[in-house]
XYZ file of C-alpha atoms in Angstrom:
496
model
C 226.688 31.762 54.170
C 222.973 30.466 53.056
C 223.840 27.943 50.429
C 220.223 26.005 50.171
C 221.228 22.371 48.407
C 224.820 24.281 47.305
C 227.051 23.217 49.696
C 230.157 23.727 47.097
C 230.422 27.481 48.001
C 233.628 27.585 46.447
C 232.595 26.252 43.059
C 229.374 28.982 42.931
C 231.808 31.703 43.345
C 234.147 30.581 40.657
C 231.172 30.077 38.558
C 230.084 33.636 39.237
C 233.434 35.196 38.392
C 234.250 33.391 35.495
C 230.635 34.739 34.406
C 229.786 30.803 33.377
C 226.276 30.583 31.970
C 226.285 27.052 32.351
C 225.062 27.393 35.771
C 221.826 29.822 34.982
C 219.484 28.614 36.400
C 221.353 25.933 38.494
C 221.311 28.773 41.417
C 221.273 32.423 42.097
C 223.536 34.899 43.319
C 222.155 37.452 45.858
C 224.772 40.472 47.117
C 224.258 41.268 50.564
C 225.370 44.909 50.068
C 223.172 45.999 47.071
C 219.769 43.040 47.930
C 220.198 42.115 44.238
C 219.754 38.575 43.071
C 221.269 37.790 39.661
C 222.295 34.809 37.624
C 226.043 33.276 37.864
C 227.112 35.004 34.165
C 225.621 38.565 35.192
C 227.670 40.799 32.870
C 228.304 43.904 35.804
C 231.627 43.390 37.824
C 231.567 40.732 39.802
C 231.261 41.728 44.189
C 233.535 40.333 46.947
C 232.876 36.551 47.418
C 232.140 37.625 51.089
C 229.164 39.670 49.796
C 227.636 36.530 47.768
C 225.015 33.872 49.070
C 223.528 31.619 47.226
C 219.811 30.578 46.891
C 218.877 27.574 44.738
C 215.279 29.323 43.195
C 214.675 32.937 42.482
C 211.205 32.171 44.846
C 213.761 31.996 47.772
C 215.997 34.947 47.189
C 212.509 37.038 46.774
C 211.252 35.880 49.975
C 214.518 36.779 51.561
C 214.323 40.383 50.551
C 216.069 40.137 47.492
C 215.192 41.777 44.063
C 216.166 40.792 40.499
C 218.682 42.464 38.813
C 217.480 44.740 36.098
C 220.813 43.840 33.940
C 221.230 40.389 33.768
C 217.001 39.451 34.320
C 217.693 36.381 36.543
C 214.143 34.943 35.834
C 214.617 34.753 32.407
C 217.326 31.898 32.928
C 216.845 28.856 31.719
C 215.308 26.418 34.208
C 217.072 24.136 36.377
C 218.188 21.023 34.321
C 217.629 19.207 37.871
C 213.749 18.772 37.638
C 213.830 17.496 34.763
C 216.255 14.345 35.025
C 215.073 13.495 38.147
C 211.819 11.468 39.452
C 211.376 12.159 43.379
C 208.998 14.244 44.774
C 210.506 17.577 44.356
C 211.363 17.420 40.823
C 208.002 16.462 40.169
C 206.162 19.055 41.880
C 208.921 21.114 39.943
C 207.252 20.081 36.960
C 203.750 20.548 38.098
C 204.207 23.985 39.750
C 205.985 24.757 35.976
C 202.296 23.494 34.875
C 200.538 26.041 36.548
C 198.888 23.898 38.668
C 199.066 25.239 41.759
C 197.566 28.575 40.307
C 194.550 26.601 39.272
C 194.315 24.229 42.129
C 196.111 25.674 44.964
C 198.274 23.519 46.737
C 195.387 21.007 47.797
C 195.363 20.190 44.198
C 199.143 20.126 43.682
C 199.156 17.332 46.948
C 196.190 15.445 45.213
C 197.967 14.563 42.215
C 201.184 13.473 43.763
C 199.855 11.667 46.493
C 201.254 13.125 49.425
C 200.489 15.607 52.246
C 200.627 19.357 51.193
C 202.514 19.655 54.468
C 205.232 16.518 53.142
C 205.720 18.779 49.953
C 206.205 21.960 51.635
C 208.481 20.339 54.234
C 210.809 19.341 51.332
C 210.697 22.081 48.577
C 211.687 24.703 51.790
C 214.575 21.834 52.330
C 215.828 21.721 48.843
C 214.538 25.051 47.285
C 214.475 27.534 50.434
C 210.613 27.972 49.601
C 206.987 26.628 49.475
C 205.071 25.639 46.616
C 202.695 29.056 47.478
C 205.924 30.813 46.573
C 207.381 29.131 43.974
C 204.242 29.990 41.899
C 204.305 33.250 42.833
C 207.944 34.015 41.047
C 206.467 32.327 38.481
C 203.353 34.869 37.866
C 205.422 37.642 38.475
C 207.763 35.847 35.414
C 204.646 36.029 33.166
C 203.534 39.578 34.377
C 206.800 40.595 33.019
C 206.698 38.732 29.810
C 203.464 40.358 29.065
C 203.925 43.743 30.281
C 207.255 43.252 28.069
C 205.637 41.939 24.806
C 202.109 43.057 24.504
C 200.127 46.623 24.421
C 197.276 44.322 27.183
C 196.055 46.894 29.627
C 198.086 45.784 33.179
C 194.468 44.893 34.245
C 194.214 42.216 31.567
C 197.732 41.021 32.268
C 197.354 40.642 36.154
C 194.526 38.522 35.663
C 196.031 36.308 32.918
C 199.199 36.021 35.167
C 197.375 34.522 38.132
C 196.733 37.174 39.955
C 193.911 37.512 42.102
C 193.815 41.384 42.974
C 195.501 44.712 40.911
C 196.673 45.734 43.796
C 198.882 42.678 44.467
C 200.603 42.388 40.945
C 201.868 45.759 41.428
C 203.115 45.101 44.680
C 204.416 42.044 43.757
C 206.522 43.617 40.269
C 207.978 46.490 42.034
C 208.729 43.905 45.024
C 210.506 41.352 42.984
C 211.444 43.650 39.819
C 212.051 47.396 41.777
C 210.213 48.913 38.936
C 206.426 49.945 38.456
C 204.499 47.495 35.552
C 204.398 50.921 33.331
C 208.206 51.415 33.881
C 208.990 47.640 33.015
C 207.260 48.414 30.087
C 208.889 51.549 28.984
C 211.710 50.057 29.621
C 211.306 47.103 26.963
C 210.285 49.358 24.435
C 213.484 50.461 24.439
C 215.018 47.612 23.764
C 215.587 45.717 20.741
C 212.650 44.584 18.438
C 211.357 41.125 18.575
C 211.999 38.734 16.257
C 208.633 38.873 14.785
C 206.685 42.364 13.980
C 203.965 42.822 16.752
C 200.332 41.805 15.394
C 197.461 42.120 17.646
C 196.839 38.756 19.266
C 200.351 37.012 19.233
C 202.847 36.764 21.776
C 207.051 36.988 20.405
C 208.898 35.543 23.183
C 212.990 34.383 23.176
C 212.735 30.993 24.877
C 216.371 30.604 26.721
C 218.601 27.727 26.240
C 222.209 26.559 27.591
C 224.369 26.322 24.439
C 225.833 24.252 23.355
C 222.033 23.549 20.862
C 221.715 21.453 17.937
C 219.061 21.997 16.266
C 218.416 19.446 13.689
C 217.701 16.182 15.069
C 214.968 18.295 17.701
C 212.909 20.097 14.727
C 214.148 17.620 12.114
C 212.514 14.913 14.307
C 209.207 17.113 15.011
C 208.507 18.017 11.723
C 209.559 14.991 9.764
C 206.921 13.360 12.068
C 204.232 15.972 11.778
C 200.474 15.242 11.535
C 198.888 17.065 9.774
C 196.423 19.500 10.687
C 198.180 19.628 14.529
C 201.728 20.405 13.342
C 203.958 21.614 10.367
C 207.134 23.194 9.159
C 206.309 26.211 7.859
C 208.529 29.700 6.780
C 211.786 28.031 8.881
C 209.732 27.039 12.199
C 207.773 24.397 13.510
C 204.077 25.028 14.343
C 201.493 22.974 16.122
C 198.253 23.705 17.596
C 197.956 23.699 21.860
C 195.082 21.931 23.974
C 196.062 23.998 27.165
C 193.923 24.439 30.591
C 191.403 26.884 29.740
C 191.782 27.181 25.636
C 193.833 26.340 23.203
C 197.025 28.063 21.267
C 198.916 27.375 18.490
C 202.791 27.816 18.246
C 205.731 28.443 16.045
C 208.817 27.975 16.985
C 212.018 28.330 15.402
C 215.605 28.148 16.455
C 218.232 31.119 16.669
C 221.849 31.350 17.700
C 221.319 31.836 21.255
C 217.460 31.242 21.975
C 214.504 29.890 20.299
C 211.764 32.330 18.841
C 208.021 31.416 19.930
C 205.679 33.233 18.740
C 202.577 32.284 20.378
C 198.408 32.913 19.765
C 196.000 31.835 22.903
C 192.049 31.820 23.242
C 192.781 32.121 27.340
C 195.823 34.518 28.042
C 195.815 32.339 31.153
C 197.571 29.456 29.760
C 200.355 31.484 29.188
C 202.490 30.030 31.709
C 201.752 26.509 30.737
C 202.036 26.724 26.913
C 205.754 28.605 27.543
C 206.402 25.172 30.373
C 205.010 22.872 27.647
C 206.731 24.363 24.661
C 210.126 24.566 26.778
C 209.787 21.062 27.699
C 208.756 19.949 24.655
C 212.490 21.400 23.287
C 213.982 20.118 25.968
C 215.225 23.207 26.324
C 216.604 23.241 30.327
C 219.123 20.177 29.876
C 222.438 20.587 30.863
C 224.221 19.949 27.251
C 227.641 20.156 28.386
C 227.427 17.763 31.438
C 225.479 15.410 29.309
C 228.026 15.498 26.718
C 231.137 15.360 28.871
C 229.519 12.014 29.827
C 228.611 10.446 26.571
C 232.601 11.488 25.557
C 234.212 9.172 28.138
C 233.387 6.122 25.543
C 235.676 6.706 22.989
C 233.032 4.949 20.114
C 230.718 8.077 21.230
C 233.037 10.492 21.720
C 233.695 11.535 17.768
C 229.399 11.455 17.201
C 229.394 14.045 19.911
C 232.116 15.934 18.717
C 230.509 16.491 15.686
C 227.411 18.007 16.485
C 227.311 18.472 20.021
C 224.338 19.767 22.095
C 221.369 17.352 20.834
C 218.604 17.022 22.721
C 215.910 14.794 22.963
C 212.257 15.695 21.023
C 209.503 15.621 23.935
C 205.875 16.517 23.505
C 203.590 19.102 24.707
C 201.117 16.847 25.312
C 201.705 12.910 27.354
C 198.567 11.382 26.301
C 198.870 12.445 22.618
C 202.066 10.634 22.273
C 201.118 7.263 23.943
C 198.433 7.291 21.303
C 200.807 8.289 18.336
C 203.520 5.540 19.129
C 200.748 2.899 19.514
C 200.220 4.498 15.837
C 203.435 3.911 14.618
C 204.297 0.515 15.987
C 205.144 -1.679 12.992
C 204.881 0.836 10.437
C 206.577 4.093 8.294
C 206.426 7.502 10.088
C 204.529 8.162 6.461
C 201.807 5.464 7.688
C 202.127 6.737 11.362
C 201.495 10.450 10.207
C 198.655 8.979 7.577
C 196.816 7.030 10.801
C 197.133 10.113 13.183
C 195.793 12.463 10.319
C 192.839 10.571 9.728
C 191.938 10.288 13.666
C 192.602 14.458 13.795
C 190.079 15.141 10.583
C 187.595 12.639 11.884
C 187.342 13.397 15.902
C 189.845 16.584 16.503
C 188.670 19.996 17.930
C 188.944 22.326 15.175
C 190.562 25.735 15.076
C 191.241 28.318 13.265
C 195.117 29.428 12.247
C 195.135 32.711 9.641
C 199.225 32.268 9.471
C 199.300 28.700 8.453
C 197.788 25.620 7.661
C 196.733 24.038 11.023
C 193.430 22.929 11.021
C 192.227 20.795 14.259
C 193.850 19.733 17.904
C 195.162 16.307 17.830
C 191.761 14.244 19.851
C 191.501 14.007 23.339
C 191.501 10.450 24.737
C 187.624 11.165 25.974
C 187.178 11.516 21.557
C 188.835 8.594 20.929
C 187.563 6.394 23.707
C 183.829 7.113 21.875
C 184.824 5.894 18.165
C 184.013 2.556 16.759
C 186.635 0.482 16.718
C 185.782 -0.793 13.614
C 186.390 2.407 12.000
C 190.274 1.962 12.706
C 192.311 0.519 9.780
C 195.007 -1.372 11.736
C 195.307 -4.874 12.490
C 193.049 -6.539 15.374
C 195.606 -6.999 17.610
C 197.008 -3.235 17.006
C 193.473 -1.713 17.699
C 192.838 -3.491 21.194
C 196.457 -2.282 22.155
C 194.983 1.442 20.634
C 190.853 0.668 22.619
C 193.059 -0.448 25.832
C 195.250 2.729 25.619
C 192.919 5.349 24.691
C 189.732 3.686 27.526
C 192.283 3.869 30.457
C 193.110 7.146 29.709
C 190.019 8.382 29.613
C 188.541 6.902 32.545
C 191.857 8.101 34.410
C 192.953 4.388 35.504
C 196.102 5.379 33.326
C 197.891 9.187 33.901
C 200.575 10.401 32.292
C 201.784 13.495 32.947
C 204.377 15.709 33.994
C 204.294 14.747 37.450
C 203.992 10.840 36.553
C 206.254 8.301 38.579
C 208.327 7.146 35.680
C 208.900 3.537 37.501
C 205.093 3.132 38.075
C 203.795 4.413 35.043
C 206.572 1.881 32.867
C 205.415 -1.392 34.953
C 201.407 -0.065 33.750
C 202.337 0.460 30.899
C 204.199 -3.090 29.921
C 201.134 -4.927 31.308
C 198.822 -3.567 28.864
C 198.281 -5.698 25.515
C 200.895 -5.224 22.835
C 202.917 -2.765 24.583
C 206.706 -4.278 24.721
C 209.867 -2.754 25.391
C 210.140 -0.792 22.590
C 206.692 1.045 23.255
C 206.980 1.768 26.655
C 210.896 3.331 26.231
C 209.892 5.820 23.481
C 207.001 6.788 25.967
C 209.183 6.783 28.758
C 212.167 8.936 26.579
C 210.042 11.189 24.875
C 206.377 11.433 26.411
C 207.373 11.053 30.495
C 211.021 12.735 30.262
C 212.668 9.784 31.438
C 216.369 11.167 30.315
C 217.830 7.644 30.628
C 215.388 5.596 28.981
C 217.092 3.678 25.907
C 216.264 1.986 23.061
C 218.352 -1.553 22.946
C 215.953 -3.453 20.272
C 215.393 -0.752 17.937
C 216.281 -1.188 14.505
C 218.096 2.249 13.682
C 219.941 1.782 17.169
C 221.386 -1.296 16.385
C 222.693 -0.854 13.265
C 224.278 2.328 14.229
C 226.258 0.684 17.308
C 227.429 -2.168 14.662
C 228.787 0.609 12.448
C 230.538 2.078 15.152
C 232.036 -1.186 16.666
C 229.635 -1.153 19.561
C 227.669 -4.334 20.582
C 224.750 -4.562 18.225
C 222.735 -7.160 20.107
C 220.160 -5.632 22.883
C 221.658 -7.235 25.861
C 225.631 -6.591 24.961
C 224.743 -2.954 24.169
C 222.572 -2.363 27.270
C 225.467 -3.581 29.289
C 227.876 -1.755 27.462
C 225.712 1.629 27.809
C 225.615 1.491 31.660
C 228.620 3.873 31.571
C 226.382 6.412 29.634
C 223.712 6.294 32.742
C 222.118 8.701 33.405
C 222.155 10.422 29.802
C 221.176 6.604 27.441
C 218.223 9.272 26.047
C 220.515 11.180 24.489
C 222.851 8.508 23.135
C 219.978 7.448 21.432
C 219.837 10.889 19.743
C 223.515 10.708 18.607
C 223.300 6.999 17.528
C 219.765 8.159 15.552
C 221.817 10.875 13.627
C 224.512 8.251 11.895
C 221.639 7.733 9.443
C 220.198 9.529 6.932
C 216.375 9.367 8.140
C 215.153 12.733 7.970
C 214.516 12.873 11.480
C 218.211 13.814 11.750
C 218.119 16.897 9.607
C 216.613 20.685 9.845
C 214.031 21.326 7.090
C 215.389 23.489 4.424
């Protein structure tokens, strides 16, 4: 039996027959008798474990003659919470093929910016995921062919271009390879389905953004929108919005949370930055973490245990965008989020891109680094020590000495980080937690932290509590969420 990186055959097919979502997305069941590929909690009757194999990408059951299963939709699972808490190579080309990078720079370009052979990183994607980077990408256009042949009225011209593709002729081939339908038959097919959250308007995209449930939603929008600058982001009609600086154009975005997905509804200059803005906007949610593993984890110290049994499923706020938030928490060192959002709103007015937003009340894209590398320092009204920490940030990253992305080496980019002036531990571990991904990053000296592990018994000085939350390894990000919501900031709560 093919089992890729699975080799717990046993524990897939329990998984499949016990229809457990949790592992959507973890790995894929393909049927020998019928060449279907589905996810493990496929609703149809479950076939003879003999008749299962099991592929660890949907790229690898398509290029072993497999097609996706037109009742449970396989590639609309959430993504695999592996890439995301780990920091080798694969899980960072993960990220980057997520990116659409490899669609705009072809696998030269995915090499470049990780620093190794494009032989080395199709050597060990075909190890781990049963396919090459050149294939990967290619389940992932034929993912946003079908979102767009699904939710818009584009001509299949328009969409095969804005999908990646570089010829009609092979998106259809590729749709009725991976999907066993025509594009006009996915389409008629969707329109008989239920109605979006959102009524179509010309120009917007309504997308259902999967999660794994357990989801709590307040600290992850009550954090984004009690921290909102204005003019990029805001809470608006019961979802956050924020503008986009994507590849080719820009977007904005609302989203807003639902029972058993998020709704994003989505406006782009360049219909090719689909894929990214849906990878960015997922990541940003942190919407492909494995709740329940994280939280069986967190529950095995009994001063956690009740915080998590209140209100499990947090997950950590991220960012769309890496840059931005280096820049924002150099912002808010030392001061209110009021002052933090007051700083970041005056940089926006004075050197953001504007744009225009008819449903709400966004007005600019937060600066690129290139914008604020060209201001006069003396126009910044922080302290002298504050604004070389904010000249030193904002000049490396625009002359690319400094990169931080979603393929950025967490270890390297932490050690470059802690050598620049005024960036201390603090800095560098809200960076790491919520800008790089880092799912273990903690937060030992910070003032909320503390006083929530001395009202729960735990150690409140950094040292004791770092040693005592090495048994919450490799989840400390998310601690940090629980031990945030004992207070009454309102970071921890949904807007009304």
């Amino acid at each position: 039996m093919q089992t890729g990186m699975y080799a717990e055959t046993e524990r897939c097919v329990r998984a499949v027959q016990s229809k457990d979502a949790r592992f959507d997305g973890w790995f894929f069941t393909a049927v020998l008798t019928t060449r279907i590929y589905c996810r493990p909690s496929c609703p149809v009757v479950p076939p003879k474990p003999e008749n299962m194999t099991f592929y660890p990408s949907a790229a690898a059951c398509q290029q072993a003659g497999f097609r996706a299963c037109k009742r449970c939709r396989p590639d609309t699972s959430p993504g695999s919470p592996e890439w995301n808490q780990r920091a080798d190579l694969v899980a960072r080309a993960m990220r980057l093929i997520a990116d659409g990078v490899v669609d705009r720079e072809g696998v030269p370009g995915l090499a470049a910016r990780l620093g190794y052979s494009a032989r080395q990183i199709e050597r060990q994607l075909l190890s781990e995921l049963g396919a090459g980077p050149l294939a990967l990408a290619r389940a992932q256009r034929a993912q946003t062919a079908r979102i767009l042949i699904e939710t818009t009225a584009l001509p299949m011209a328009d969409i095969a271009f804005a999908a990646g593709f570089s010829a009609i002729r092979t998106f259809n081939d590729t749709v009725r390879e991976v999907f066993a339908l025509a594009p006009s038959e996915l389409r008629t097919r969707a329109a008989k389905r239920t109605t979006p959250d959102t009524p179509d308007t010309p120009g917007f995209l309504s997308l259902r953004l999967p999660f794994r449930a357990p989801l709590n939603p307040d600290n992850l929008f009550g954090h984004l929108a009690a921290t909102a600058v204005p003019g990029v982001e805001e809470w608006r009609d019961g979802a956050y919005r924020r503008t986009l600086r994507l590849p080719y154009g820009h977007g904005v975005v609302a989203l807003a949370p639902r029972p058993d997905h998020i709704a994003c509804r989505l406006t782009l200059s360049d219909l090719r930055d689909l894929t990214v803005a849906i990878s960015r906007c997922r990541r940003m949610l942190d919407l492909d973490a494995d709740p329940v593993a994280i939280d069986d984890q967190l529950r095995t110290d009994p001063l956690l245990a009740s915080l998590v049994d209140k209100a499990p499923g947090r997950r950590v706020p991220r960012t769309v965008d890496e840059a931005e938030f280096a820049v924002r928490a150099v912002l808010g060192q030392q001061v209110s989020t009021a002052a933090a959002r007051t700083h970041a709103a005056r940089l926006v007015a004075a050197h953001g891109d504007p744009v225009d937003d008819p449903e709400g009340g966004l007005t600019h894209l937060f600066p690129s680094p290139e914008a604020l590398a060209a201001l006069d320092p003396a126009t910044l009204a922080m302290p002298r020590t504050r604004r070389t920490t904010f000249t030193t940030l904002v000049g490396q990253l625009a002359d690319g000495s400094l990169h931080l992305g979603v393929e950025t080496d967490w270890t390297e980019t932490r050690a470059h980080l802690l050598a620049l002036p005024g960036f201390g531990p603090w800095t560098v571990d809200v960076i790491a937690m919520r800008a790089l991904g880092d799912p273990d990053a903690f937060l030992p000296t910070d003032l909320g932290i503390r006083r929530a592990a001395q009202e729960l018994g735990l150690p409140s000085t950094p040292g004791a509590l770092t040693a005592r939350a090495a048994a919450w390894r490799p989840w400390r990000a998310y601690a940090v969420q629980y031990l945030w919501a004992t207070d009454s900031h309102p970071i921890n709560f949904l807007p009304v």
